[in-house]
Amino acid sequence: MSDTPLIKGRQGGSNPKSIFNLIITTYLLNSLSYKITGMTQPTPRSSVLIVDDLPNNVRLLSIMLTEKGYQVRKAINGQMALNTVRSLIPDLILLDINMPDLNGYQVCEQLKADEKTREIPVIFISALDDVLDKVKAFQVGGVDYISKPFQGEEVMARIENQLTICRQKKQLQNEIKERQKTEETLEIYLHAVSHDLRNPVIGMSMILNNLIKNSQGETKEVSRKILQQMANSCDRQLTLIDSLVETRQNDLWGVSLALKPLSLYEIGQQIGQEWELRLKENQATLINNFSPDLPLVNADAHHLWRVFENLLANALKHNPQGIIITFSARLEGNYLRCSIADNGVGISETQRKKLFDRYQRGNNNNQISLGLGLYLCRQIIHAHGGEIGIMNNDEKGSQFWFTLPY
């Protein structure tokens, strides 16, 4: 099976019409051999615009493409090409360079300057074989360059390659749009679900807390202890809902920070006071070793509070009663390295590697958790420009650490 070279202009003393007819005959015989031998031909579905000032070249390329099933349109100069594209955008353009009025480079530049046509792939097809000519073709926006004379099969392969890239690109763009729609729908759904879940829980929590405050000792129908357990359950459910919503919002838009100078010592004191009851329930001791002389950290008060609460809750949740939890910090360059250490059971190396992943839960199956607390901590600390990690203490227990700028 022979290949079909594209011949532009006269060669020697041969009759150009005879040469052209010979080329057409050869190409048709090649196409026939495809069918006779049962070779698989491409299944084109696209339109191609051929732009060349020599009618014989246009005719040959048109026959080649039509035979392969492509929809073909033609233009014999640059301005006609631009007008044709504006009336109906093709899937690909085969563009000659040396043409009267507008050359191929100028045509391509105008196409790429127009938002409606800039995505059309342009393959330059030219007798210019200098490296600088090829470089300029790519600089003005061409996706490929074919030198004349060439083989017909090469043209087909390069066209199909670029059209495949375009199809894959469009498919990817559609998938991205669909994903964005899905995320928007999910965000609306998440907001609605969190709203529907929060309202009854908040109402129940208010009622229970009022009952607890107004009860003296044991009530007739239900004990104060049971009321307290119900109230704690409401608090845990609210925490789960808040973590789910906050994590999702952070994933979509990032953590929004309201930075201001904060004292770690004062934060440690406040947490100790607010967590006093829960610490007593777990027979745990909190030691605040944050020095009052530490530099102030530049952080978001709400988010930093969430980090301390999540790390403190994690220590109580995954250790037996009676543990000692210690807050401490030291200077490391332009950062403060804070640690929350306990003398509990410690965490295995396997767990430590994935502890900050989303939906990663500890080994305590008796605790209700979505596995978002430590993932949320990492989001917050990274948003502050710091790092967070965990290590086992030399003697016993675990030590969570994170850094904050000051």
Coordinates of N, CA and C in Angstrom, one line a residue, residues 194-288:
S194 N -28.3 20.1 58.1 CA -27.8 20.5 59.4 C -28.8 21.4 60.1
H195 N -29.5 22.2 59.3 CA -30.6 23.1 59.9 C -31.7 22.2 60.5
D196 N -32.1 21.2 59.8 CA -33.2 20.4 60.3 C -32.7 19.5 61.5
L197 N -31.5 19.2 61.5 CA -31.0 18.4 62.7 C -30.7 19.3 63.9
R198 N -30.2 20.5 63.7 CA -29.8 21.3 64.8 C -31.0 21.8 65.6
N199 N -32.0 22.3 64.9 CA -33.1 22.9 65.5 C -33.7 22.1 66.6
P200 N -34.1 20.8 66.3 CA -34.8 20.0 67.4 C -33.8 19.7 68.5
V201 N -32.5 19.5 68.1 CA -31.5 19.2 69.2 C -31.3 20.3 70.1
I202 N -31.2 21.5 69.5 CA -31.1 22.7 70.3 C -32.3 22.9 71.3
G203 N -33.5 22.7 70.7 CA -34.7 22.8 71.5 C -34.7 21.8 72.6
M204 N -34.3 20.6 72.3 CA -34.3 19.5 73.4 C -33.2 19.8 74.4
S205 N -32.1 20.4 74.0 CA -31.0 20.7 74.9 C -31.5 21.8 75.9
M206 N -32.2 22.8 75.4 CA -32.7 23.9 76.2 C -33.7 23.4 77.3
I207 N -34.6 22.5 76.8 CA -35.6 21.9 77.8 C -34.9 21.1 78.8
L208 N -33.9 20.3 78.5 CA -33.2 19.4 79.4 C -32.4 20.3 80.4
N209 N -31.7 21.3 79.9 CA -30.9 22.1 80.8 C -31.8 22.9 81.8
N210 N -33.0 23.3 81.3 CA -33.9 24.0 82.2 C -34.4 23.0 83.3
L211 N -34.7 21.8 82.9 CA -35.1 20.8 83.9 C -34.0 20.5 84.9
I212 N -32.8 20.4 84.4 CA -31.7 20.2 85.3 C -31.5 21.3 86.3
K213 N -31.6 22.5 85.9 CA -31.5 23.7 86.7 C -32.6 23.8 87.8
N214 N -33.8 23.4 87.3 CA -34.9 23.6 88.2 C -35.2 22.4 89.1
S215 N -34.5 21.3 88.8 CA -34.7 20.1 89.7 C -33.9 20.1 90.9
Q216 N -34.5 19.6 92.0 CA -33.8 19.6 93.3 C -33.6 18.1 93.6
G217 N -32.4 17.6 93.6 CA -32.1 16.2 93.9 C -32.7 15.4 92.8
E218 N -33.6 14.4 93.1 CA -34.2 13.5 92.2 C -35.6 14.0 91.9
T219 N -35.9 14.0 90.6 CA -37.3 14.3 90.2 C -38.2 13.0 90.4
K220 N -39.5 13.2 90.3 CA -40.4 12.1 90.5 C -40.3 11.1 89.3
E221 N -40.2 11.6 88.1 CA -40.4 10.8 87.0 C -39.0 10.4 86.4
V222 N -38.0 11.2 86.5 CA -36.7 10.8 85.9 C -35.6 11.4 86.7
S223 N -34.6 10.7 86.9 CA -33.5 11.2 87.8 C -32.7 12.3 87.1
R224 N -32.1 13.1 87.9 CA -31.2 14.2 87.4 C -30.1 13.7 86.6
K225 N -29.6 12.5 87.0 CA -28.5 11.9 86.3 C -28.9 11.5 84.9
I226 N -30.1 11.0 84.7 CA -30.6 10.7 83.3 C -30.7 11.9 82.5
L227 N -31.3 13.0 83.1 CA -31.4 14.3 82.4 C -30.0 14.8 82.0
Q228 N -29.0 14.6 82.8 CA -27.7 15.1 82.5 C -27.1 14.3 81.3
Q229 N -27.4 13.0 81.3 CA -26.9 12.1 80.2 C -27.6 12.5 78.9
M230 N -28.9 12.8 79.0 CA -29.6 13.2 77.8 C -29.1 14.6 77.3
A231 N -28.8 15.5 78.2 CA -28.2 16.8 77.8 C -26.8 16.6 77.1
N232 N -26.0 15.7 77.7 CA -24.7 15.4 77.1 C -24.8 14.8 75.7
S233 N -25.8 14.0 75.5 CA -26.0 13.4 74.2 C -26.4 14.5 73.2
C234 N -27.2 15.4 73.6 CA -27.5 16.5 72.7 C -26.3 17.3 72.4
D235 N -25.5 17.6 73.4 CA -24.2 18.3 73.1 C -23.3 17.6 72.1
R236 N -23.2 16.3 72.3 CA -22.4 15.5 71.4 C -22.9 15.5 70.0
Q237 N -24.3 15.5 69.8 CA -24.8 15.5 68.5 C -24.6 16.8 67.8
L238 N -24.8 17.9 68.6 CA -24.5 19.2 68.0 C -23.0 19.4 67.6
T239 N -22.1 18.8 68.4 CA -20.7 18.8 68.0 C -20.5 18.1 66.7
L240 N -21.1 16.9 66.5 CA -21.0 16.2 65.3 C -21.5 17.0 64.1
I241 N -22.7 17.6 64.3 CA -23.3 18.4 63.2 C -22.4 19.5 62.8
D242 N -21.9 20.3 63.8 CA -21.0 21.4 63.6 C -19.7 21.0 62.9
S243 N -19.2 19.9 63.3 CA -17.9 19.4 62.7 C -18.1 19.1 61.2
L244 N -19.2 18.4 60.9 CA -19.6 18.0 59.6 C -19.7 19.2 58.7
V245 N -20.5 20.2 59.1 CA -20.7 21.4 58.3 C -19.5 22.2 58.2
E246 N -18.7 22.4 59.3 CA -17.5 23.3 59.3 C -16.5 22.6 58.4
T247 N -16.3 21.3 58.4 CA -15.3 20.7 57.6 C -15.6 20.8 56.1
R248 N -16.9 20.7 55.8 CA -17.3 20.8 54.4 C -17.1 22.2 53.9
Q249 N -17.4 23.2 54.7 CA -17.2 24.6 54.3 C -15.7 24.9 54.1
N250 N -14.9 24.3 55.0 CA -13.5 24.6 54.9 C -12.9 23.9 53.6
D251 N -13.4 22.8 53.2 CA -13.0 22.1 52.0 C -13.3 22.9 50.8
L252 N -14.5 23.6 50.8 CA -15.0 24.3 49.6 C -14.3 25.7 49.6
W253 N -14.3 26.4 50.6 CA -13.8 27.8 50.6 C -12.6 28.1 51.4
G254 N -12.1 27.1 52.1 CA -10.9 27.4 53.0 C -11.4 27.9 54.4
V255 N -10.5 27.9 55.3 CA -10.8 28.4 56.7 C -10.7 29.9 56.7
S256 N -11.8 30.5 57.1 CA -11.8 32.0 57.2 C -11.3 32.4 58.6
L257 N -10.3 33.2 58.6 CA -9.6 33.6 59.8 C -9.8 35.1 60.2
A258 N -10.1 35.3 61.5 CA -10.1 36.7 62.0 C -8.9 36.8 63.0
L259 N -7.7 37.1 62.5 CA -6.5 37.1 63.3 C -6.4 38.2 64.2
K260 N -5.9 37.9 65.4 CA -5.6 38.9 66.4 C -4.6 38.3 67.4
P261 N -3.8 39.1 68.2 CA -2.9 38.6 69.2 C -3.6 37.9 70.3
L262 N -3.2 36.7 70.6 CA -3.8 35.9 71.7 C -2.7 35.4 72.6
S263 N -3.1 35.3 73.9 CA -2.3 34.7 74.9 C -2.6 33.2 75.1
L264 N -1.6 32.3 74.9 CA -1.8 30.9 75.1 C -2.1 30.6 76.6
Y265 N -1.4 31.4 77.5 CA -1.6 31.2 78.9 C -3.1 31.4 79.3
E266 N -3.7 32.5 78.8 CA -5.1 32.9 79.1 C -6.0 31.8 78.5
I267 N -5.7 31.4 77.3 CA -6.5 30.3 76.6 C -6.5 29.1 77.5
G268 N -5.3 28.7 77.9 CA -5.2 27.5 78.8 C -6.0 27.6 80.1
Q269 N -6.0 28.8 80.7 CA -6.8 29.1 81.9 C -8.3 29.0 81.6
Q270 N -8.7 29.6 80.6 CA -10.2 29.6 80.2 C -10.6 28.1 79.9
I271 N -9.9 27.4 79.2 CA -10.2 26.0 78.9 C -10.3 25.2 80.1
G272 N -9.4 25.4 81.0 CA -9.4 24.6 82.3 C -10.7 24.9 83.1
Q273 N -11.1 26.2 83.1 CA -12.4 26.5 83.8 C -13.6 25.9 83.1
E274 N -13.7 26.0 81.8 CA -14.9 25.6 81.1 C -15.0 24.0 81.1
W275 N -13.8 23.4 81.1 CA -13.8 21.9 81.1 C -13.7 21.3 82.4
E276 N -13.9 22.1 83.5 CA -13.7 21.5 84.8 C -14.6 20.4 85.1
L277 N -15.9 20.5 84.8 CA -16.9 19.5 85.1 C -16.6 18.2 84.3
R278 N -16.3 18.3 83.0 CA -16.0 17.1 82.2 C -14.7 16.4 82.7
L279 N -13.7 17.2 83.1 CA -12.5 16.7 83.6 C -12.8 15.9 84.9
K280 N -13.6 16.4 85.7 CA -14.0 15.7 86.9 C -14.7 14.4 86.6
E281 N -15.6 14.4 85.6 CA -16.3 13.2 85.3 C -15.3 12.1 84.8
N282 N -14.2 12.5 84.2 CA -13.2 11.5 83.8 C -12.1 11.4 84.7
Q283 N -12.2 12.0 85.9 CA -11.2 11.9 87.0 C -9.8 12.3 86.4
A284 N -9.9 13.3 85.4 CA -8.6 13.7 84.7 C -8.1 15.0 85.3
T285 N -6.9 15.3 85.1 CA -6.2 16.5 85.6 C -5.6 17.3 84.4
L286 N -5.9 18.6 84.4 CA -5.3 19.4 83.3 C -4.3 20.3 83.9
I287 N -3.1 20.3 83.4 CA -2.0 21.2 83.9 C -1.7 22.2 82.8
N288 N -1.8 23.5 83.1 CA -1.5 24.5 82.2 C -0.1 25.0 82.4

